[in-house]
């Protein structure tokens, strides 16, 4: 129990912070609370509150939550199942429970000018999530998240609404830049590291959007039809890892329907899998459309596992109050018990994270922003993916003239739009970075180059981009630069394309350029990162977290956005969804490909791609040896873990990083299985001329698949091939087989 002396100490500290908050990190800061709301932690309230059990920090979060619940009236319980003032969890003023402030996104704290109850003024724009995935660096993901957590603590963010962990099923998906790519294992590993980094500091993460919310096309009325096998093998694993390994304290459900159930009332998935099977006791909140598009199904909410409706629960609250008032005593008891469960899951996360027990803002954390620039730069550098290099990169620092072409938009594109947009500060553009590195006189920016401009350039850097964001999808073939590049290449073939975006693109022009860098959305330090990679100060080490197909017609998601009348439709904002629903009702989106998305699809159908999953070049060369196993024979009974070892050598002329990827292939494929699946990866750094042994430990679960017939995970006896290499198609050592008996 907290003493009065401790309370006085906390009060002094709080007053100091309010005074200190007028100046932060060299900048004047406005009043952070403009709606006269008391954000004080529980221990700063009066003795009658501070001496209650729920104020005792020595008790478990569960005990504290139930102590609050027993003191709530029915109206308060209903109130605590919905959001307040758009981006907050409501307070219980008479019990001293403060509101909890939420913020977007995954790659930093998004500033919303419309937030008046809590003002966020300055945050770092880290590289987008898809760029973080391209680093294939789990340690970096952990540090990245810790840095963002510092800024959440500084500015009073209790829950950060990310990471986004939907699958890159669709190469036109508008929010793909917010996610971690096409593979559930890669997504899971980055997710767990991110969550541990952020929640280790007491900031709640909210992995989203549960589940199969992989396109923006009429997302509020889209009904995804997906098999149990695909859910278990592709779409559920990242959420399972987030809960079971990362210990996330919140999950956000999608606006879409799945197999006929609304995202925010999907009992088979939310209650039966997340709650019962995975044992999740935290917040399960809706996306911000709440129950708007299914007001006739409000009876599904109670018992669904959902605990919080955002941005508010007005429809649900009205429904429950009417039902409660008319109910008999037994029905009232049932309704109240269900509400208690919903409220418990919300309070449990807030108590467990410490949100209720700390000051809203710890302003001194804002001084850490200058250090966060370094992490943002490192993440940007490691994400940049070199896809083609025909003896043109790196650029010699004595280069005579670099001609910079492309649109201004491409040269200033560092983040996507929508809830994932983070503005940052001190943003460095590629042009600025290039001039700092190579000198003002050597870098020439021209919008409409003459033939002489092109002819006289030592190297031409052509910047291209596609926008990305919430509420719309992006045409795969909307980047029309082929004719321009062909014309330029006839005059000067020394062209390097730098493409920023969240999705792949067709590249009919690739033969006309000597270099290609995929730069994703690199955040505020992107200009420095690009210059460092182009100059060779940093050796590129990014690997594609998704496959780039040659044509969108090759994709398993082709024709996903065709309406019943044959119209191709791209939009996904609320008014668009309402318009489409009025015309056609719910729009079914069948995931006919099942488990076969990304490289699984292209392998199965023997489709040649432009660049495979896991691919990325370096300025040096790596050699990966034939793998070995800790077995005397080629038979493994599965009773012990299997250790796979390979030797990696840097045979080139410079230091560099390589990501070693391990895939498993079932040779006697009996269970409708992918040809191969990523099961392990490790990123290492090697100086030139050195070698390192890399080891991976496998267990029986790595060889399993979901049997729909038996409704469980299953491992078939037979032969398996272990493949180790530098991408999903560059697996040099594929001749090791094992028999599980």
mmCIF file of N, CA, C and O in Angstrom, residues 145-188:
data_model
loop_
_atom_site.group_PDB
_atom_site.id
_atom_site.type_symbol
_atom_site.label_atom_id
_atom_site.label_comp_id
_atom_site.label_asym_id
_atom_site.label_seq_id
_atom_site.Cartn_x
_atom_site.Cartn_y
_atom_site.Cartn_z
ATOM 1 N N UNK A 145 11.727 -0.499 -31.408
ATOM 2 C CA UNK A 145 10.514 -0.421 -30.588
ATOM 3 C C UNK A 145 10.788 0.235 -29.238
ATOM 4 O O UNK A 145 9.943 0.982 -28.721
ATOM 5 N N UNK A 146 11.940 -0.023 -28.662
ATOM 6 C CA UNK A 146 12.292 0.628 -27.391
ATOM 7 C C UNK A 146 12.369 2.138 -27.558
ATOM 8 O O UNK A 146 11.926 2.896 -26.687
ATOM 9 N N UNK A 147 12.943 2.573 -28.673
ATOM 10 C CA UNK A 147 13.026 4.012 -28.943
ATOM 11 C C UNK A 147 11.642 4.624 -29.061
ATOM 12 O O UNK A 147 11.382 5.710 -28.525
ATOM 13 N N UNK A 148 10.748 3.950 -29.761
ATOM 14 C CA UNK A 148 9.383 4.467 -29.899
ATOM 15 C C UNK A 148 8.686 4.474 -28.538
ATOM 16 O O UNK A 148 7.945 5.410 -28.212
ATOM 17 N N UNK A 149 8.955 3.450 -27.733
ATOM 18 C CA UNK A 149 8.376 3.401 -26.385
ATOM 19 C C UNK A 149 8.827 4.598 -25.553
ATOM 20 O O UNK A 149 8.035 5.164 -24.785
ATOM 21 N N UNK A 150 10.088 5.000 -25.688
ATOM 22 C CA UNK A 150 10.570 6.188 -24.978
ATOM 23 C C UNK A 150 9.711 7.398 -25.310
ATOM 24 O O UNK A 150 9.366 8.205 -24.429
ATOM 25 N N UNK A 151 9.370 7.531 -26.573
ATOM 26 C CA UNK A 151 8.580 8.685 -26.999
ATOM 27 C C UNK A 151 7.132 8.561 -26.533
ATOM 28 O O UNK A 151 6.479 9.561 -26.240
ATOM 29 N N UNK A 152 6.631 7.338 -26.454
ATOM 30 C CA UNK A 152 5.288 7.123 -25.893
ATOM 31 C C UNK A 152 5.251 7.543 -24.430
ATOM 32 O O UNK A 152 4.309 8.208 -23.974
ATOM 33 N N UNK A 153 6.283 7.169 -23.675
ATOM 34 C CA UNK A 153 6.350 7.522 -22.258
ATOM 35 C C UNK A 153 6.485 9.033 -22.096
ATOM 36 O O UNK A 153 5.859 9.640 -21.218
ATOM 37 N N UNK A 154 7.300 9.639 -22.952
ATOM 38 C CA UNK A 154 7.477 11.090 -22.882
ATOM 39 C C UNK A 154 6.162 11.825 -23.078
ATOM 40 O O UNK A 154 5.868 12.809 -22.388
ATOM 41 N N UNK A 155 5.351 11.338 -24.020
ATOM 42 C CA UNK A 155 4.161 12.084 -24.433
ATOM 43 C C UNK A 155 2.848 11.518 -23.892
ATOM 44 O O UNK A 155 1.771 11.989 -24.262
ATOM 45 N N UNK A 156 2.913 10.522 -23.042
ATOM 46 C CA UNK A 156 1.689 10.043 -22.398
ATOM 47 C C UNK A 156 0.866 9.069 -23.207
ATOM 48 O O UNK A 156 -0.352 8.982 -23.040
ATOM 49 N N UNK A 157 1.510 8.299 -24.076
ATOM 50 C CA UNK A 157 0.800 7.293 -24.868
ATOM 51 C C UNK A 157 0.788 5.976 -24.105
ATOM 52 O O UNK A 157 1.838 5.398 -23.835
ATOM 53 N N UNK A 158 -0.403 5.498 -23.749
ATOM 54 C CA UNK A 158 -0.518 4.241 -23.016
ATOM 55 C C UNK A 158 -0.530 3.033 -23.922
ATOM 56 O O UNK A 158 0.013 1.988 -23.592
ATOM 57 N N UNK A 159 -1.187 3.170 -25.089
ATOM 58 C CA UNK A 159 -1.233 2.092 -26.080
ATOM 59 C C UNK A 159 -0.818 2.654 -27.433
ATOM 60 O O UNK A 159 -1.394 3.641 -27.904
ATOM 61 N N UNK A 160 0.173 2.034 -28.055
ATOM 62 C CA UNK A 160 0.513 2.366 -29.431
ATOM 63 C C UNK A 160 -0.178 1.356 -30.338
ATOM 64 O O UNK A 160 -0.013 0.145 -30.157
ATOM 65 N N UNK A 161 -0.922 1.836 -31.312
ATOM 66 C CA UNK A 161 -1.803 0.985 -32.107
ATOM 67 C C UNK A 161 -1.041 0.274 -33.230
ATOM 68 O O UNK A 161 -1.263 0.504 -34.413
ATOM 69 N N UNK A 162 -0.167 -0.591 -32.855
ATOM 70 C CA UNK A 162 0.637 -1.389 -33.770
ATOM 71 C C UNK A 162 1.419 -2.409 -32.960
ATOM 72 O O UNK A 162 1.312 -2.437 -31.725
ATOM 73 N N UNK A 163 2.152 -3.273 -33.602
ATOM 74 C CA UNK A 163 2.495 -3.272 -35.027
ATOM 75 C C UNK A 163 1.405 -3.879 -35.910
ATOM 76 O O UNK A 163 0.589 -4.672 -35.447
ATOM 77 N N UNK A 164 1.437 -3.493 -37.173
ATOM 78 C CA UNK A 164 0.552 -4.100 -38.161
ATOM 79 C C UNK A 164 1.153 -5.417 -38.618
ATOM 80 O O UNK A 164 2.297 -5.458 -39.052
ATOM 81 N N UNK A 165 0.389 -6.496 -38.505
ATOM 82 C CA UNK A 165 0.947 -7.814 -38.828
ATOM 83 C C UNK A 165 0.064 -8.608 -39.788
ATOM 84 O O UNK A 165 0.053 -9.837 -39.777
ATOM 85 N N UNK A 166 -0.675 -7.879 -40.632
ATOM 86 C CA UNK A 166 -1.396 -8.570 -41.699
ATOM 87 C C UNK A 166 -0.417 -9.027 -42.774
ATOM 88 O O UNK A 166 0.698 -8.525 -42.883
ATOM 89 N N UNK A 167 -0.846 -9.968 -43.572
ATOM 90 C CA UNK A 167 0.038 -10.569 -44.568
ATOM 91 C C UNK A 167 0.037 -9.787 -45.884
ATOM 92 O O UNK A 167 -0.984 -9.245 -46.301
ATOM 93 N N UNK A 168 1.191 -9.771 -46.522
ATOM 94 C CA UNK A 168 1.325 -9.207 -47.865
ATOM 95 C C UNK A 168 0.854 -10.293 -48.846
ATOM 96 O O UNK A 168 1.622 -10.969 -49.482
ATOM 97 N N UNK A 169 -0.466 -10.429 -48.908
ATOM 98 C CA UNK A 169 -1.079 -11.365 -49.855
ATOM 99 C C UNK A 169 -1.275 -10.693 -51.204
ATOM 100 O O UNK A 169 -1.248 -11.343 -52.247
ATOM 101 N N UNK A 170 -1.473 -9.396 -51.135
ATOM 102 C CA UNK A 170 -1.955 -8.629 -52.278
ATOM 103 C C UNK A 170 -0.956 -7.519 -52.597
ATOM 104 O O UNK A 170 -0.763 -6.602 -51.798
ATOM 105 N N UNK A 171 -0.339 -7.574 -53.762
ATOM 106 C CA UNK A 171 0.684 -6.595 -54.135
ATOM 107 C C UNK A 171 0.122 -5.218 -54.436
ATOM 108 O O UNK A 171 0.877 -4.303 -54.767
ATOM 109 N N UNK A 172 -1.189 -5.047 -54.331
ATOM 110 C CA UNK A 172 -1.805 -3.734 -54.491
ATOM 111 C C UNK A 172 -2.334 -3.195 -53.164
ATOM 112 O O UNK A 172 -2.957 -2.132 -53.127
ATOM 113 N N UNK A 173 -2.113 -3.902 -52.080
ATOM 114 C CA UNK A 173 -2.640 -3.502 -50.779
ATOM 115 C C UNK A 173 -2.135 -2.141 -50.336
ATOM 116 O O UNK A 173 -0.930 -1.904 -50.267
ATOM 117 N N UNK A 174 -3.052 -1.235 -50.015
ATOM 118 C CA UNK A 174 -2.682 0.131 -49.663
ATOM 119 C C UNK A 174 -1.880 0.250 -48.393
ATOM 120 O O UNK A 174 -1.076 1.174 -48.238
ATOM 121 N N UNK A 175 -2.092 -0.687 -47.450
ATOM 122 C CA UNK A 175 -1.401 -0.574 -46.167
ATOM 123 C C UNK A 175 -0.274 -1.582 -46.019
ATOM 124 O O UNK A 175 0.215 -1.800 -44.911
ATOM 125 N N UNK A 176 0.167 -2.159 -47.124
ATOM 126 C CA UNK A 176 1.264 -3.127 -47.042
ATOM 127 C C UNK A 176 2.508 -2.517 -46.415
ATOM 128 O O UNK A 176 3.310 -3.227 -45.803
ATOM 129 N N UNK A 177 2.667 -1.207 -46.565
ATOM 130 C CA UNK A 177 3.847 -0.553 -45.986
ATOM 131 C C UNK A 177 3.837 -0.593 -44.459
ATOM 132 O O UNK A 177 4.870 -0.422 -43.805
ATOM 133 N N UNK A 178 2.663 -0.821 -43.859
ATOM 134 C CA UNK A 178 2.539 -0.907 -42.402
ATOM 135 C C UNK A 178 2.770 -2.317 -41.874
ATOM 136 O O UNK A 178 2.744 -2.524 -40.650
ATOM 137 N N UNK A 179 2.972 -3.286 -42.761
ATOM 138 C CA UNK A 179 3.068 -4.680 -42.351
ATOM 139 C C UNK A 179 4.476 -5.223 -42.584
ATOM 140 O O UNK A 179 5.374 -4.509 -43.015
ATOM 141 N N UNK A 180 4.671 -6.512 -42.308
ATOM 142 C CA UNK A 180 6.006 -7.106 -42.318
ATOM 143 C C UNK A 180 6.233 -8.118 -43.438
ATOM 144 O O UNK A 180 7.144 -8.938 -43.360
ATOM 145 N N UNK A 181 5.411 -8.071 -44.472
ATOM 146 C CA UNK A 181 5.683 -8.909 -45.627
ATOM 147 C C UNK A 181 4.794 -10.127 -45.743
ATOM 148 O O UNK A 181 3.769 -10.248 -45.077
ATOM 149 N N UNK A 182 5.225 -11.056 -46.593
ATOM 150 C CA UNK A 182 4.360 -12.161 -47.011
ATOM 151 C C UNK A 182 4.517 -13.447 -46.207
ATOM 152 O O UNK A 182 3.712 -14.370 -46.362
ATOM 153 N N UNK A 183 5.522 -13.537 -45.363
ATOM 154 C CA UNK A 183 5.790 -14.813 -44.699
ATOM 155 C C UNK A 183 5.440 -14.750 -43.213
ATOM 156 O O UNK A 183 5.884 -13.843 -42.500
ATOM 157 N N UNK A 184 4.667 -15.712 -42.702
ATOM 158 C CA UNK A 184 4.258 -15.669 -41.295
ATOM 159 C C UNK A 184 5.409 -15.841 -40.311
ATOM 160 O O UNK A 184 5.353 -15.314 -39.197
ATOM 161 N N UNK A 185 6.464 -16.571 -40.709
ATOM 162 C CA UNK A 185 7.582 -16.762 -39.780
ATOM 163 C C UNK A 185 8.385 -15.470 -39.643
ATOM 164 O O UNK A 185 8.702 -15.046 -38.528
ATOM 165 N N UNK A 186 8.737 -14.834 -40.754
ATOM 166 C CA UNK A 186 9.453 -13.561 -40.694
ATOM 167 C C UNK A 186 8.625 -12.535 -39.923
ATOM 168 O O UNK A 186 9.144 -11.834 -39.038
ATOM 169 N N UNK A 187 7.350 -12.449 -40.234
ATOM 170 C CA UNK A 187 6.471 -11.515 -39.534
ATOM 171 C C UNK A 187 6.448 -11.790 -38.038
ATOM 172 O O UNK A 187 6.517 -10.867 -37.223
ATOM 173 N N UNK A 188 6.374 -13.052 -37.668
ATOM 174 C CA UNK A 188 6.318 -13.424 -36.250
ATOM 175 C C UNK A 188 7.579 -13.019 -35.511
ATOM 176 O O UNK A 188 7.533 -12.506 -34.382
#
